[in-house]
C-alpha positions as semicolon CSV with decimal commas, in nm:
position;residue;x (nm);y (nm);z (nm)
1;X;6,349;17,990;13,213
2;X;6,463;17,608;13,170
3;X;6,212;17,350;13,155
4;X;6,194;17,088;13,359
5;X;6,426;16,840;13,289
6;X;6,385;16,453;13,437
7;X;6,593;16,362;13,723
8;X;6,849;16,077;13,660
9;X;6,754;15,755;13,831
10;X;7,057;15,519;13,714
11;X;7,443;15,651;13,760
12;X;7,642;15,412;13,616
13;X;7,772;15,673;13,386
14;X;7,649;16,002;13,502
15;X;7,854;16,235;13,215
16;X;7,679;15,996;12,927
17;X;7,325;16,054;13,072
18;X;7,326;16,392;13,133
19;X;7,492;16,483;12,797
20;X;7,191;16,190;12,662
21;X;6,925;16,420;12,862
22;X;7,045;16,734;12,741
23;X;7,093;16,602;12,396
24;X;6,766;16,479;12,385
25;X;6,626;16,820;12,519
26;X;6,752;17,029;12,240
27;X;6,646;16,755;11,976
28;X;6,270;16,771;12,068
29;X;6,329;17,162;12,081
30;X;6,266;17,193;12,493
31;X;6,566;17,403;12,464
32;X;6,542;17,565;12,177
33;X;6,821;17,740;11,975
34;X;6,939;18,051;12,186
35;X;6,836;17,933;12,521
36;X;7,100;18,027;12,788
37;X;7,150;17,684;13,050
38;X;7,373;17,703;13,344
39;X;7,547;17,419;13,562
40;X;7,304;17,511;13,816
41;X;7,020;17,494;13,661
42;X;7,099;17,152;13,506
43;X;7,221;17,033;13,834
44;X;6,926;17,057;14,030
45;X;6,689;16,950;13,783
46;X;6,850;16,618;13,698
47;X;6,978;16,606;14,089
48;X;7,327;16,538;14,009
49;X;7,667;16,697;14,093
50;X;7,833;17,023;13,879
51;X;8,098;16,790;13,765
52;X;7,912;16,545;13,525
53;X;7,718;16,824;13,399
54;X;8,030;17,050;13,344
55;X;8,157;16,707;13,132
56;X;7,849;16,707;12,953
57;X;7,845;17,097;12,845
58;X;8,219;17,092;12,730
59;X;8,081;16,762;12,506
60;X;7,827;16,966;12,381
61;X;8,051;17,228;12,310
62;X;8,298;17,006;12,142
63;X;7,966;16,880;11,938
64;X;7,898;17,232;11,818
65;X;7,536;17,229;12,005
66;X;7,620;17,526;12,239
67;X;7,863;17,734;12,296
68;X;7,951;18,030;12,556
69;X;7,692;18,266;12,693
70;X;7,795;18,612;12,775
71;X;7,820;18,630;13,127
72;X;7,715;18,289;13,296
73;X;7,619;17,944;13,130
74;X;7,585;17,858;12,781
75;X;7,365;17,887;12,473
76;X;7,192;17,622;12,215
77;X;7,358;17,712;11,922
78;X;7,157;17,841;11,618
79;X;7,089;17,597;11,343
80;X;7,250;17,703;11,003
81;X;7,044;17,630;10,675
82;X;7,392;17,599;10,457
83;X;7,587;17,370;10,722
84;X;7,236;17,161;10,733
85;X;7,216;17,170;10,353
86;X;7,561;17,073;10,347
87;X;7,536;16,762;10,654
88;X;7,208;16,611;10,422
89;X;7,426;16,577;10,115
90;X;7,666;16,366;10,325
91;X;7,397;16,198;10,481
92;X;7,211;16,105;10,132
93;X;7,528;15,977;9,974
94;X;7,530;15,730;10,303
95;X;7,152;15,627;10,271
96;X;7,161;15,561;9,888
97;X;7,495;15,337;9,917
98;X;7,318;15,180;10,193
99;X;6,944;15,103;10,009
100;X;7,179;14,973;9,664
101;X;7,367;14,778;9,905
102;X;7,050;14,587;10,087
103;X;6,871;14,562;9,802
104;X;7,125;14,388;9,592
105;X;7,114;14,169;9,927
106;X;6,702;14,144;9,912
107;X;6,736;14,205;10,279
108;X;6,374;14,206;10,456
109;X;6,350;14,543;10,707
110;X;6,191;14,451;11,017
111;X;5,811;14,573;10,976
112;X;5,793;14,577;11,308
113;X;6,005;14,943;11,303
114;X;5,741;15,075;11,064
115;X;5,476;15,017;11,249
116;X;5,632;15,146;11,551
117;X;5,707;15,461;11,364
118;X;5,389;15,488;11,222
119;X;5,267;15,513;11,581
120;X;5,500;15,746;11,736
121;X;5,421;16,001;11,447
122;X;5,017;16,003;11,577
123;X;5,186;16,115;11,922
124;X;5,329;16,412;12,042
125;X;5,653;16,266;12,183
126;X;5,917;16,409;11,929
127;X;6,188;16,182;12,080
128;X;5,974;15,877;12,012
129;X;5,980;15,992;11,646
130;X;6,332;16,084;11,589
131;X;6,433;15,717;11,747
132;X;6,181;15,558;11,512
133;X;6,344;15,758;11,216
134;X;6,687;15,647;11,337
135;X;6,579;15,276;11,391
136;X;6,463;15,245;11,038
137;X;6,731;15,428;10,856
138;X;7,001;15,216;11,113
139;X;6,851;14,871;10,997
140;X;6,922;15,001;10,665
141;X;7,283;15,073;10,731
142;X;7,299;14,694;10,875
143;X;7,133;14,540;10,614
144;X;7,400;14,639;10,404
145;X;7,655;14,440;10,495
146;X;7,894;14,702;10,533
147;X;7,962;14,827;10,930
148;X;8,183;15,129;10,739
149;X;7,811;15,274;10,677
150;X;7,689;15,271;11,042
151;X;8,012;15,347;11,179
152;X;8,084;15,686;10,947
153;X;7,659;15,799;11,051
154;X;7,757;15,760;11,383
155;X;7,975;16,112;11,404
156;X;7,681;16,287;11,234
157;X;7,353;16,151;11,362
158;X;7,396;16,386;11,675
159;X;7,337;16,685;11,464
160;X;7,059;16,456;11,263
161;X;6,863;16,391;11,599
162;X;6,840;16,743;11,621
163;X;6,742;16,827;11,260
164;X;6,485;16,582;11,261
165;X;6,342;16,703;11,564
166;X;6,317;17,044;11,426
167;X;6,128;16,888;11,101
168;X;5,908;16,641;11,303
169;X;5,750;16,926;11,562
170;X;5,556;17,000;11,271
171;X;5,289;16,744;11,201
172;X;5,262;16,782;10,809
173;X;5,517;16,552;10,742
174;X;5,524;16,291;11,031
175;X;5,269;16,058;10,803
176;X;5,401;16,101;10,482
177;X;5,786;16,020;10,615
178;X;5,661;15,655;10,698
179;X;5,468;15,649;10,394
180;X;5,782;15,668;10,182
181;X;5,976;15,460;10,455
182;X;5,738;15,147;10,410
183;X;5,774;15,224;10,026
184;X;6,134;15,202;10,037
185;X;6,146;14,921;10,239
186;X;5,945;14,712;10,013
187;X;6,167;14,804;9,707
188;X;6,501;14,668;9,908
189;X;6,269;14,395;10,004
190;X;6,198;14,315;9,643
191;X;6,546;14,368;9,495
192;X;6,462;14,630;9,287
193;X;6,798;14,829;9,336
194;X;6,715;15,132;9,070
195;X;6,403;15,181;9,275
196;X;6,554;15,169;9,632
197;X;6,833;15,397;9,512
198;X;6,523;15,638;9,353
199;X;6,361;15,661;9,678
200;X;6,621;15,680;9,894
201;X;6,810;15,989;9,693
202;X;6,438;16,142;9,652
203;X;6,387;16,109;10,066
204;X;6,727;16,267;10,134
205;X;6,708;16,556;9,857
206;X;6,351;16,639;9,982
207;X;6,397;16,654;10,313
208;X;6,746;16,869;10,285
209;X;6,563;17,099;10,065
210;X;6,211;17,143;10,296
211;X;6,434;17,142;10,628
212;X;6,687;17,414;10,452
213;X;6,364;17,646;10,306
214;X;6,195;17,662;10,646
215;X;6,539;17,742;10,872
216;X;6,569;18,015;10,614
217;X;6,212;18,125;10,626
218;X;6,244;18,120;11,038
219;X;6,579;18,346;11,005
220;X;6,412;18,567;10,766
221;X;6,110;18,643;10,991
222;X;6,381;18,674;11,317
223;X;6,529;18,960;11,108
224;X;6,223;19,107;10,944
């Protein structure tokens, strides 16, 4: 059974928000990996037309975040621990060029997006955290002073959101993750470059390797 998804309000772009809504919906895990959606369904829970939603699901598709059902609709496509594994490696190469890069530059992250993501991760609202994550990890890519950085992240953070929504529904880590944010922050703050690349390799490695261990663990138990 789908859960309830919010209605769309503003249609300036109806294909963008729905794929947004959906997007956002497998992120947080309210359509987890294997549930079956239909046009239908979609349709008249966001009270919009089959055609921006058909748009949407062929994006998706395209995306690798579902793909043909038997029979009607589509599935969220399974998360696999090597392809993850192999996405973080790309992704930490990115976030350590970008921390040597700022902190050569001493450039000051905004404290303001700590505190904000110190707050979302007391809550339960996953998306709140994942856009926190992104907001801090994005100012780092600007502070660089190289656009190639936020530009190349761009093609994978739609597979990131979801990750990191699938690490941040557990609440082990939430506090720790901003712990190590405000930590790293301070080092680009302070120009220590040897530091900020430390941490930010250290963030990266751990996270591939915790996120990779428990999608294994989960795939293990599905089989067992």
């Amino acid at each position: 059974m789908l859960k309830q998804l919010s209605k769309i309000q503003v249609r300036p772009d109806l294909v963008d928000q729905v794929y947004q809504t959906l997007l956002d919906a497998i992120s947080d895990g309210s359509l987890p990996p294997g549930a079956r959606i239909t046009q239908e369904e979609i349709a008249e829970q966001m009270d919009v037309s089959r055609s921006p939603v058909l748009q949407a699901l062929r994006l998706l598709k395209k995306d690798g975040l579902v793909k043909d059902a038997p029979g009607r609709g589509v599935l969220v496509a399974e998360l696999d621990p090597q392809w993850i594994g192999n996405l973080y490696q790309v992704r930490g190469a990115l976030d350590t060029l970008a921390a040597r890069l700022a902190a050569a530059r001493k450039a000051v992250i905004d404290p303001r997006i700590i505190a904000d993501g110190r707050k979302a991760s007391r809550g339960k609202d996953v998306k709140a955290m994942i856009d926190a994550d992104i907001a801090f990890h994005t100012a780092i890519y600007q502070a660089s002073g190289n656009p190639l950085i936020f530009e190349t992240t761009q093609f994978h953070w739609v597979h990131l959101r979801r990750v990191m929504g699938a690490v941040l529904q557990s609440a082990m880590q939430r506090e720790s993750i901003w712990d190590e944010h405000e930590a790293m922050a301070q080092a680009i703050a302070d120009g220590d470059v040897a530091r900020a690349v430390e941490m930010s390799d250290h963030h990266a490695t751990e996270a591939r390797q915790n996120l990779v261990a428990r999608l294994n663990e989960v795939l293990n138990h599905q089989v067992a």
